[in-house]
XYZ file of C-alpha atoms in Angstrom:
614
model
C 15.248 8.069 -12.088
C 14.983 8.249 -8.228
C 11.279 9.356 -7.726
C 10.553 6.729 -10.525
C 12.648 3.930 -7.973
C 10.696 5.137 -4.951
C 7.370 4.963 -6.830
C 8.451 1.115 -7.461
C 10.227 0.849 -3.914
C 6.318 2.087 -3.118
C 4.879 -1.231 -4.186
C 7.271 -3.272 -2.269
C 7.410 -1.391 1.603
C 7.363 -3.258 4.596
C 8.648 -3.038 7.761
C 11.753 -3.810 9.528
C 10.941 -7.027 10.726
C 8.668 -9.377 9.663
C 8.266 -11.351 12.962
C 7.632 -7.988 15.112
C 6.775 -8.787 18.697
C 3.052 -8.595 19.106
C 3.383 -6.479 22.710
C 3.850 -2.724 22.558
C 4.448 -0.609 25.635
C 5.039 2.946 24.046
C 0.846 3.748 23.152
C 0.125 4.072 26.949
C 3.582 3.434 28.847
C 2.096 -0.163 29.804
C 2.055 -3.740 27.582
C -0.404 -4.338 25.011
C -1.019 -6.555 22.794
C -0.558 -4.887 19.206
C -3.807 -5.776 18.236
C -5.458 -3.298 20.922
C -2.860 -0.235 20.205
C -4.931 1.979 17.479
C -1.833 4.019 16.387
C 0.913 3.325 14.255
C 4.060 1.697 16.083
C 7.015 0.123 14.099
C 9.218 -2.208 16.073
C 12.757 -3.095 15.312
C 13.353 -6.519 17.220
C 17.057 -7.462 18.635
C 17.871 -9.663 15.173
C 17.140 -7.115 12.928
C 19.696 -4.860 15.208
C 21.886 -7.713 15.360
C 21.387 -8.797 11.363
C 21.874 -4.874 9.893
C 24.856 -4.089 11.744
C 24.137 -0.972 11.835
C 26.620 1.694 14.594
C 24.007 4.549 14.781
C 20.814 4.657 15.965
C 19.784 7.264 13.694
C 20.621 4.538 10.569
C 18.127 2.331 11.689
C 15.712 4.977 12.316
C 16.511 6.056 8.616
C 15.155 2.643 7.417
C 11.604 3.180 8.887
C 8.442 4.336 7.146
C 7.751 8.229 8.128
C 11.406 8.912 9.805
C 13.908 11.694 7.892
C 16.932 12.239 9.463
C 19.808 14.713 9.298
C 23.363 14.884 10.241
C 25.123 17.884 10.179
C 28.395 16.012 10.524
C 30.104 12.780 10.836
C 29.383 9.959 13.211
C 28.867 11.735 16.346
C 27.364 14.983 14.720
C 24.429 16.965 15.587
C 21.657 13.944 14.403
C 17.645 14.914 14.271
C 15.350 12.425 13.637
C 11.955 14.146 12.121
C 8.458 12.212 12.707
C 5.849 12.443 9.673
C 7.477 16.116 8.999
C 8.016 17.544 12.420
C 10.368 19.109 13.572
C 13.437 17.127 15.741
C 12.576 19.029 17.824
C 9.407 17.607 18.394
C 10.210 13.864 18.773
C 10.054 12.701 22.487
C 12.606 10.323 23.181
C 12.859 7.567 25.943
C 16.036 5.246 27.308
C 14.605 2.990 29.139
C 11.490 3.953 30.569
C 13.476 8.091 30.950
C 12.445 10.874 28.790
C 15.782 12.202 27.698
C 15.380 15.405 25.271
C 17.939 18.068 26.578
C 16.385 21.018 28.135
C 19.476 22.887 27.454
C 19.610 22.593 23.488
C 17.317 24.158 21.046
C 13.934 23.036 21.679
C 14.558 20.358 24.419
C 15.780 18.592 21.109
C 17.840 14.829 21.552
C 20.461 14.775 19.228
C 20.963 11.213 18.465
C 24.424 11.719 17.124
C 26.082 10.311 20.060
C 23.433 7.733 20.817
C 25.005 4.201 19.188
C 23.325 1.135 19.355
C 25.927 -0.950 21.733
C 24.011 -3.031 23.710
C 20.069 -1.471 22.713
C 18.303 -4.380 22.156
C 14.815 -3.167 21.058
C 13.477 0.610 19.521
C 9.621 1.409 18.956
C 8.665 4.015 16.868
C 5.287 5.547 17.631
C 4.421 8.000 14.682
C 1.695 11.342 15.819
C 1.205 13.459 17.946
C 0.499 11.538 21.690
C 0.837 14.303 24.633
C -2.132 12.589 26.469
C 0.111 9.671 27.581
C 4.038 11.977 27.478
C 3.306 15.498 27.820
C 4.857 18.060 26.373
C 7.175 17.588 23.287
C 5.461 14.352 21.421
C 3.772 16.385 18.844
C 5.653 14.150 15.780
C 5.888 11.221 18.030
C 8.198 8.717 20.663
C 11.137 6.972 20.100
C 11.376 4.598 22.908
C 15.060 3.066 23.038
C 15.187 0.198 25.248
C 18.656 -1.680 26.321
C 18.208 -5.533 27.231
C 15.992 -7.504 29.788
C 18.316 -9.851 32.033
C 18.081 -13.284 31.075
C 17.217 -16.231 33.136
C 20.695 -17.433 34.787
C 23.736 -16.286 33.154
C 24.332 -14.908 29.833
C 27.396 -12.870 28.279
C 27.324 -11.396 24.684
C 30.833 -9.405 23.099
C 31.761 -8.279 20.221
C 34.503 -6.152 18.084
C 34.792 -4.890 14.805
C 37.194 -2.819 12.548
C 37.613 -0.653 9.552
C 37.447 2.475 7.521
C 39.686 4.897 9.111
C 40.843 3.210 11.815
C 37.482 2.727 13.252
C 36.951 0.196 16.288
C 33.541 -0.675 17.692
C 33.418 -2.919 20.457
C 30.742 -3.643 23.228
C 29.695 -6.551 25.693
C 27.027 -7.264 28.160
C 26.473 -9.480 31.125
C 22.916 -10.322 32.399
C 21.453 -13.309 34.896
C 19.109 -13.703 37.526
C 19.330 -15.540 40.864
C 16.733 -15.480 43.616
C 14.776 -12.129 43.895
C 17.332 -10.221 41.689
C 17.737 -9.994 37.836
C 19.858 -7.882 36.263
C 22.726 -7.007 33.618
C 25.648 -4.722 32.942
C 26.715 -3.347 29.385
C 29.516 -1.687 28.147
C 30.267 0.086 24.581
C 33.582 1.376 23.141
C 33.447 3.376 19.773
C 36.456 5.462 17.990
C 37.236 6.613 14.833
C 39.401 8.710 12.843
C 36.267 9.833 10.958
C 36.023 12.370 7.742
C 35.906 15.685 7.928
C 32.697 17.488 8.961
C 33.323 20.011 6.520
C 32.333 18.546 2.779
C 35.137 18.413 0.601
C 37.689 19.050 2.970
C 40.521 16.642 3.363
C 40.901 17.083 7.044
C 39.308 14.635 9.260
C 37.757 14.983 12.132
C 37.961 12.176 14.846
C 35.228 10.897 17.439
C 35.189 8.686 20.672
C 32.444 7.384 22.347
C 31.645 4.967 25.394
C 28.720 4.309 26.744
C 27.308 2.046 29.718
C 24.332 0.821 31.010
C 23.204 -1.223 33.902
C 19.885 -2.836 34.947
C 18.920 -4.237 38.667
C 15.484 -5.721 39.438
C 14.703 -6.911 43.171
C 11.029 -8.708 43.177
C 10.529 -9.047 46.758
C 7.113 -10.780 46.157
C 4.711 -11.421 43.599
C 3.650 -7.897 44.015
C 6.408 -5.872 45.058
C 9.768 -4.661 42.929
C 12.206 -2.400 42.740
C 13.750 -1.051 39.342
C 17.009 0.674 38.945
C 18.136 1.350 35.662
C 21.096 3.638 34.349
C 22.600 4.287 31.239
C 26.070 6.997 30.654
C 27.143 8.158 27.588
C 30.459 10.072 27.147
C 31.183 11.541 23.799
C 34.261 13.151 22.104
C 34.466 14.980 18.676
C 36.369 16.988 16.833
C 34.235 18.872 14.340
C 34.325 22.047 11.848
C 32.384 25.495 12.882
C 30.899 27.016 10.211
C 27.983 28.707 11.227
C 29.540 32.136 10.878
C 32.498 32.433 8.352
C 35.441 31.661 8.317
C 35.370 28.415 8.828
C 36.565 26.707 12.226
C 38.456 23.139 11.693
C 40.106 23.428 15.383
C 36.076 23.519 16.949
C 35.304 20.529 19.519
C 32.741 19.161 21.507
C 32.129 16.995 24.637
C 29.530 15.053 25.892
C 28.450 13.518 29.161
C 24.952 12.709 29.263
C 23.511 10.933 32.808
C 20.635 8.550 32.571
C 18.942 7.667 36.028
C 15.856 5.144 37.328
C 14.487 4.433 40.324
C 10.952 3.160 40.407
C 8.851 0.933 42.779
C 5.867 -1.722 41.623
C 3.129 -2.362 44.035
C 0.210 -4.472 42.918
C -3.434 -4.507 44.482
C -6.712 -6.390 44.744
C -5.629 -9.275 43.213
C -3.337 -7.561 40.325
C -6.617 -5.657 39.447
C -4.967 -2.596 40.618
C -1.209 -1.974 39.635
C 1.299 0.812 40.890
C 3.934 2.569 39.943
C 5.742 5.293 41.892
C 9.473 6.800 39.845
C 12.091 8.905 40.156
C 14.059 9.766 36.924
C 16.679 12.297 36.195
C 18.777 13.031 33.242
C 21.506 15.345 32.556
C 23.215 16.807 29.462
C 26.533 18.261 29.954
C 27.568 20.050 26.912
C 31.414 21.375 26.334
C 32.885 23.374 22.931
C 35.926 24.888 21.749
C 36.128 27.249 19.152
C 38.075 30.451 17.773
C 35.370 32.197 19.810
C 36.331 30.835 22.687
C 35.351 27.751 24.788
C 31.504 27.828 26.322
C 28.908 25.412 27.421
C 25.750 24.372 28.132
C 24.131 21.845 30.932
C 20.516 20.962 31.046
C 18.772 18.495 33.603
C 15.642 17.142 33.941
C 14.437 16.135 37.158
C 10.903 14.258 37.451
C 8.640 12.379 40.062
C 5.574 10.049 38.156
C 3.174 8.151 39.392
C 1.353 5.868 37.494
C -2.004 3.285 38.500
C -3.528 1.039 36.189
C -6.637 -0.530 37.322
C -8.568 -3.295 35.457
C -11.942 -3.991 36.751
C -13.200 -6.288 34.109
C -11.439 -7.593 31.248
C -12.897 -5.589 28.798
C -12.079 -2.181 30.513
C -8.413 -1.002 31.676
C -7.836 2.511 33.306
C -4.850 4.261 33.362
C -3.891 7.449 35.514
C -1.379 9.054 36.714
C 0.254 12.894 37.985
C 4.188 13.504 36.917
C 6.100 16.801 38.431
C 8.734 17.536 36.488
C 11.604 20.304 36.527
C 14.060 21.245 33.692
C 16.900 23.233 34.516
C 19.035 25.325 31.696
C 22.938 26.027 32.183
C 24.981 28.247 29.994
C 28.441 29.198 30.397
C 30.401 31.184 27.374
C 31.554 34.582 26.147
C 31.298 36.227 29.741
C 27.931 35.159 30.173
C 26.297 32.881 32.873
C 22.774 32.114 32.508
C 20.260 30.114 34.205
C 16.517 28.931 34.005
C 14.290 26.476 35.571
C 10.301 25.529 34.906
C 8.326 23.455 36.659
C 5.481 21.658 35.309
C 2.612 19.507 37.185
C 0.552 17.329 35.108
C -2.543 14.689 35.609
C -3.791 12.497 32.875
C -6.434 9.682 32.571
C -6.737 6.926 29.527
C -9.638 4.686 29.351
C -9.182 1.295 27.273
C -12.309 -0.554 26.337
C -13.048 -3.225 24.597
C -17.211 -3.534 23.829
C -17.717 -6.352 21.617
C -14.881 -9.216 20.670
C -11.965 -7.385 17.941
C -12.771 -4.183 18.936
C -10.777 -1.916 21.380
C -11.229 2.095 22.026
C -9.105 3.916 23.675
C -9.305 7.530 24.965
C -8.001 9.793 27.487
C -7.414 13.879 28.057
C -4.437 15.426 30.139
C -3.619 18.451 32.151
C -0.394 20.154 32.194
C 0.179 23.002 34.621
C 3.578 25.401 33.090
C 4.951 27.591 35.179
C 5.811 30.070 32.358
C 2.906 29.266 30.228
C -0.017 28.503 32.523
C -2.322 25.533 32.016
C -3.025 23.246 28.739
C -5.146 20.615 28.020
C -4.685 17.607 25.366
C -6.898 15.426 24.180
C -6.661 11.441 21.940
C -8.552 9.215 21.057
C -7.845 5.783 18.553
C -9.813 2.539 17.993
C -8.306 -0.986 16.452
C -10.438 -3.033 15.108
C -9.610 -6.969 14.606
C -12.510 -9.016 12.646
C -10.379 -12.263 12.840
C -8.335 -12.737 15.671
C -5.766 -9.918 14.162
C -4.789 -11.488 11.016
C -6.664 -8.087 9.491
C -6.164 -4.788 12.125
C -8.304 -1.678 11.231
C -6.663 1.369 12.857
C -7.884 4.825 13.302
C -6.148 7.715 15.803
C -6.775 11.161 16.881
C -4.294 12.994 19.231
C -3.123 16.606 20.475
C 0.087 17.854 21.350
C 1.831 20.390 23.084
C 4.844 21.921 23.124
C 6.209 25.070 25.416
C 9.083 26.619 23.927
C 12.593 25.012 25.727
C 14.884 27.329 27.772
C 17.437 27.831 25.560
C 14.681 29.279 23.073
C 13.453 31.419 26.170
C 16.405 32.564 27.687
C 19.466 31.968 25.674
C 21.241 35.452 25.493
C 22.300 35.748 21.370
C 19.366 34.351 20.055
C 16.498 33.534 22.591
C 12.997 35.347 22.631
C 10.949 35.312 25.743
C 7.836 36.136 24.104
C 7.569 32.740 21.911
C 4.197 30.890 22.336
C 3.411 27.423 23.003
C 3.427 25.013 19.891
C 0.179 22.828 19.565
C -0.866 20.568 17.113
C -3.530 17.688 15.868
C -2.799 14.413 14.328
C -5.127 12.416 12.770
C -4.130 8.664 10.553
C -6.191 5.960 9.573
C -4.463 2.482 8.392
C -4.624 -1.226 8.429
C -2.289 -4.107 8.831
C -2.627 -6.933 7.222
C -1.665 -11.016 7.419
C -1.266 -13.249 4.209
C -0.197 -16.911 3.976
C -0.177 -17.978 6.903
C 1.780 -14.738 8.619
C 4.440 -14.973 6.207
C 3.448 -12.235 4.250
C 2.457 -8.513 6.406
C 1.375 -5.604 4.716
C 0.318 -2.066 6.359
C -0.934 1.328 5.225
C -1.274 4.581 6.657
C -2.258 7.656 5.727
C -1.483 10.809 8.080
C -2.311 14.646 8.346
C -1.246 17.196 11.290
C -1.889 20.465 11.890
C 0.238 22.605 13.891
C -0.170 26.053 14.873
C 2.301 28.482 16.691
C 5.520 25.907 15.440
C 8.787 27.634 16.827
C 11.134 28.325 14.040
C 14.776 29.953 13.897
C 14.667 33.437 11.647
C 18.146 33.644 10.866
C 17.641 37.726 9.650
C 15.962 38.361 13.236
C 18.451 40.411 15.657
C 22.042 40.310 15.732
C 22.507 36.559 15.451
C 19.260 35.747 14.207
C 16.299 34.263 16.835
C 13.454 32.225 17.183
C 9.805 33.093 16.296
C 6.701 31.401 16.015
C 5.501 30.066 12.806
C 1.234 30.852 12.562
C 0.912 27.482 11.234
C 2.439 24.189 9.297
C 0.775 21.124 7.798
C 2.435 17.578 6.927
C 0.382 15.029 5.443
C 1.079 11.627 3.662
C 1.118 8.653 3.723
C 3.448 5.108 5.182
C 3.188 1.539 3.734
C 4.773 -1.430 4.749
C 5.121 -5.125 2.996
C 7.260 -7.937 4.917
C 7.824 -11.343 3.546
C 9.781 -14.634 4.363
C 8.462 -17.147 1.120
C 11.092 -19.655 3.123
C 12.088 -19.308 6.731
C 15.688 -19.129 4.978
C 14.538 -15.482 3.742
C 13.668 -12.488 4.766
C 12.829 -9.373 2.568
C 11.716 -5.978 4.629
C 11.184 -2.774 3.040
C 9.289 1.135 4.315
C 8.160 3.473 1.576
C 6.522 6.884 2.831
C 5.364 10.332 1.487
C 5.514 13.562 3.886
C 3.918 16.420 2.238
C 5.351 19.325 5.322
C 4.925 22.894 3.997
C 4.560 26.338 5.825
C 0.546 27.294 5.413
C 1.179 30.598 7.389
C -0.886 33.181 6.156
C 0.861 35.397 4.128
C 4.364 34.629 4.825
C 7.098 34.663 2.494
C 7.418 31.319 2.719
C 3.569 30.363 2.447
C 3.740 26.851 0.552
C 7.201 26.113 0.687
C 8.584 22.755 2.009
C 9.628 22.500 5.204
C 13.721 22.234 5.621
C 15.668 18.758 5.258
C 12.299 17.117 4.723
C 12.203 14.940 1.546
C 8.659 14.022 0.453
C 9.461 10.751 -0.607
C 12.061 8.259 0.921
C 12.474 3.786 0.605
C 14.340 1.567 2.095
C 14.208 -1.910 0.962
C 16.191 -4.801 3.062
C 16.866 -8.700 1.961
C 18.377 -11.722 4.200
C 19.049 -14.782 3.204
C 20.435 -17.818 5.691
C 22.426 -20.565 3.092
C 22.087 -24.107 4.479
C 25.609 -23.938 5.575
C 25.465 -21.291 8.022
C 26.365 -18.153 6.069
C 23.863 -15.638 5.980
C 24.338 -12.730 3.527
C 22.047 -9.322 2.886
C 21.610 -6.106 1.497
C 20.052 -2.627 2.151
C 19.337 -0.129 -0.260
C 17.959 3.133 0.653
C 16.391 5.651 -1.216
C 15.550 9.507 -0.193
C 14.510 12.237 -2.495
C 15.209 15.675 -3.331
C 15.066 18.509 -0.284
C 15.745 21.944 0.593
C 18.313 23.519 3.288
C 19.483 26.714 4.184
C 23.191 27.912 3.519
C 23.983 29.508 6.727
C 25.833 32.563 4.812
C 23.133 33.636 2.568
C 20.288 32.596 4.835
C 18.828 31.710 1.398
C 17.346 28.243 0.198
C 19.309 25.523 -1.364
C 18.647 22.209 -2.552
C 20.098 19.352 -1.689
C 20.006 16.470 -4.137
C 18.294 12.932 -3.348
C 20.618 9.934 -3.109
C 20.229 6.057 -3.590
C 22.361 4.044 -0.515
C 23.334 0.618 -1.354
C 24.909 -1.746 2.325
C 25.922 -5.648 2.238
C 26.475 -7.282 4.914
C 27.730 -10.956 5.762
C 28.112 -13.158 8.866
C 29.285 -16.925 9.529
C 28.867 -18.685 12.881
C 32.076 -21.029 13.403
C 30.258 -22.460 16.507
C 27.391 -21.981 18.766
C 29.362 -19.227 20.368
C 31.555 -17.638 18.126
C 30.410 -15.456 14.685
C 32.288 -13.507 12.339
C 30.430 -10.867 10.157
C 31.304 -7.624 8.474
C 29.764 -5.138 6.261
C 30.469 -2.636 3.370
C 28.608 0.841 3.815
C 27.603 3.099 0.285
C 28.974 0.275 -1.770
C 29.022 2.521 -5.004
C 30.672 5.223 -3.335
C 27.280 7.466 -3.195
C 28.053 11.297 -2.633
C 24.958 12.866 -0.767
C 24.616 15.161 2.083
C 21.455 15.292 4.587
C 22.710 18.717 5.653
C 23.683 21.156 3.550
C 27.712 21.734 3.706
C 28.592 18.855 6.017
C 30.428 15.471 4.758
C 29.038 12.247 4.570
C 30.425 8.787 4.745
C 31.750 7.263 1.217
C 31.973 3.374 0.781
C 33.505 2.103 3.555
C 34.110 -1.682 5.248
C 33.928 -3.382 8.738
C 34.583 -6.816 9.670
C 34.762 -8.332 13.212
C 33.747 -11.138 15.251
C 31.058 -12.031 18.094
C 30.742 -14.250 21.432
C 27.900 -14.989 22.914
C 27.729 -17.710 25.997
């Protein structure tokens, strides 16, 4: 009955919102207009944050065509997001404008369990392998979170809601601008009593989480700035240890993770010639508790970029740039203290041109130097082609990645394996987007294959504690479409459908053929809004995933996990122009599932609160 819902849901994907923005900064790091980017990029817009409700990032993820996600836990638990079948571990992540993947967890990997969406205000999804423009790690593709631009003057936004399990969720932001400075501060509060992280266990596990951010812009002149951005995250959670029996219900974690900005804009020759010189830094600091003792791990990332764009002619826009970057790799546990560092230099050069009127081709190669690894080379390539002013977009991409195996892979001292290889893949997709009635009506299709050889992959019979190996090679390949419609400007209906097809094609392995872990071939979501004429607007998600496989960490054999159907309302009334109540009720038919095989998940549960906004 599912697959035969997702083959319907398949007729009726779309995207998350049907008025995306038509500018798109995560292709090359720098604004274009969607009709020029030749790769596929899903936007979720500040109203469809605000209009979903949604506390996790990883939810709204979940809702986009090509994304599978697993939680091996409640809120707050260890969260992957997977690209078109790649690993989590190979999904680059940005907060604004800072690459954030941990280079003290397992495979630089973000966990996006303790990333809420407080004050984020706008996430694109780029979907294939792009190391020309990011380097290493973007072999599935970029998640590029992005917290709110400062609005002209003053403007304040709160809000607080309450529910299942004594959960609170409250945030509130402040942004304005006045002479040469713009700017904004943001603060979120999140706690709960939670469920238990062990399924079926009646013992709940609780989790806190604040997070700020903060935003200053100084525009001395119409061609010099300064940026300074920051964003802090401090997590909390009790959680259940059951990697080795018996099982741990006394384990905890804590998180502080360190988000830091600093970059000057100089512009040239008449804006022909723009510059961009950063500093970024990140830091993970990572604390647990368990009937093994307390230990912990703390990874930084410390990195110098330049980037120069340089536009000649309309038609042709070159972009160049060298980054330096250092991860650093921190563990402290079970009388052992070990350290790592890299360093890696890289260079890379994109050319954008655009021959004849609708068409744009982009292409570009880059050079990363690895201290460990030596040197590698990536190359990409895509081409959009508009034959009417982009109510029709033809798209067609080729891109490389790379991937050197993170620290804790290296150099960690239970399970890590100095002699791993680089991972490198090859993407290819070809799609089209296209306009009906009058841009009320937006439907896209893609269809994808990557190759990856060398993929890193935890052997849980290797060595005392099991260890990591490489894979000889993987293959996912499928295909994303996407419908969006608003008949009425009162209604919006929004829905993703996508098949991954991500199997082991290693050469007489054991596993030869055999789906990938926690990756469902087919998954749906399907989203309706509707504004009444007096104000109330009321909607409903539904979600759909299919059937996948795990491993039970005991047996180190295969099990399935069964597919699931996720049902959400949600409702909000404005009283005034600056107060709105809304709330929401999560797996309305009580839905039992798990994404991770052994862990809980949420049943129905409801939320109701109110908002400001001046």
């Amino acid at each position: 009955m599912l697959k035969a819902t997702i083959s319907l849901a398949a007729l009726l994907a779309a995207t998350p919102a049907l008025a995306e923005d038509e500018i798109i900064v995560t292709a090359l790091g720098i604004e274009q207009p969607r009709d020029e980017v030749g790769q596929a990029v899903t936007v979720i817009d500040a109203e469809t944050i605000q209009t979903r409700q949604s506390v996790s990032v990883a939810d709204l993820l979940a809702t986009t065509p090509g994304v599978r996600f697993n939680r091996a836990d409640a809120v707050g638990g260890v969260t992957g997001i997977s690209l078109r079948g790649a690993e989590t571990t190979q999904t680059l992540v940005l907060i604004d404008g800072v690459k954030v993947n941990d280079p003290s967890s397992i495979g630089d990997a973000y966990d996006f369990g303790n990333l809420l969406v407080g004050n984020i205000r706008r996430i694109e999804v780029l979907r294939g392998s792009n190391s020309v423009v990011y380097g290493s790690q973007a072999i599935g593709g970029v998640v590029n979170i992005m917290t709110g631009t400062p609005a002209e003057g003053f403007a304040a936004n709160a809000s607080v809601d309450y529910g299942y399990s004594d959960t609170l969720n409250a945030k509130a932001d402040v942004s304005g601008t006045s002479g040469i400075a713009s700017g904004g501060l943001g603060v979120a509060y999140f706690r709960t009593d939670g469920i238990s992280a062990e399924a079926g266990d009646a013992e709940k596990d609780g989790y806190e989480n604040i997070a700020a951010n903060a935003k200053l812009k100084l525009d001395f002149s119409d061609a010099l700035s300064l940026d300074l951005r920051g964003y802090y995250i401090h997590a909390d959670l009790d959680t259940d240890l059951f990697s080795f029996p018996p099982i741990d219900r006394t384990a905890t974690s804590t998180l502080d993770q360190y988000v830091g900005y600093a970059g000057l804009n100089l512009r040239l020759f008449d804006g022909k010639l723009t510059n961009r010189a950063a500093v970024t830094w990140s830091r993970n600091d990572r604390d647990y508790t368990s009937i093994f003792g307390p230990y912990g791990y703390s990874g930084t990332n410390l990195r110098f970029e330049y980037e120069g764009v340089y536009q000649p002619v309309e038609q042709v826009t070159l972009v160049f740039g060298y980054e330096h970057e250092r991860p650093d790799y921190d563990f402290v546990g079970f009388g052992s203290h070990d350290r790592a560092k890299i360093d890696i230099d890289s260079v890379y050069a994109v050319a954008v041109v655009k021959p004849v009127e609708g068409l744009t081709l982009t292409g570009g190669v880059r050079r990363d130097d690895h201290s460990q690894f030596g040197g590698a080379t990536t190359f990409g390539a895509n081409a959009n082609y508009t034959p009417n002013g982009g109510r029709t977009n033809i798209r067609a991409s080729y891109g490389e990645g790379f991937k050197a195996p993170s620290l804790y892979q290296l150099y960690d001292p239970f399970v890590g394996n100095s002699g791993l290889r680089p991972e490198r893949s090859k993407s290819y997709d070809i799609g089209f987007d296209q306009k009906l009635a009058g841009d009320r009506a937006i439907f896209s299709v893609t269809a994808f294959r990557r190759d990856t050889r060398d993929q890193i992959d935890f052997d849980g019979a290797f060595g005392a504690f099991g260890g990591y190996n490489n894979l000889d090679r993987t293959r996912a390949k499928g295909v994303e479409a996407s419908f969006a419609l608003k008949p009425v400007d009162a209604l919006t209906v929004t829905a993703s459908y996508s098949y991954v097809d991500a199997r082991n094609r290693s050469p007489g392995s054991p596993d030869e053929g055999l789906r990938l872990l926690r990756r469902a071939p087919n998954a749906a979501s399907v989203s309706a809004d509707y504004v009444w004429p007096f104000g109330l607007s009321t909607g409903a998600t539904i979600t759909m995933v299919d059937d996948s496989v795990d491993i039970d960490s005991s047996t180190h054999k295969r099990v399935q996990l069964d597919g699931f159907a996720l049902v959400g309302v949600r409702a909000s009334f404005p009283i005034n122009e600056h107060l709105e109540v809304y709330g929401r009720i999560d797996n309305l038919f009580d839905e039992g599932y798990a994404t991770a095989y052994g862990y809980g998940t949420y049943g129905r549960s409801a939320f109701g609160g109110v908002r400001v906004r001046f």
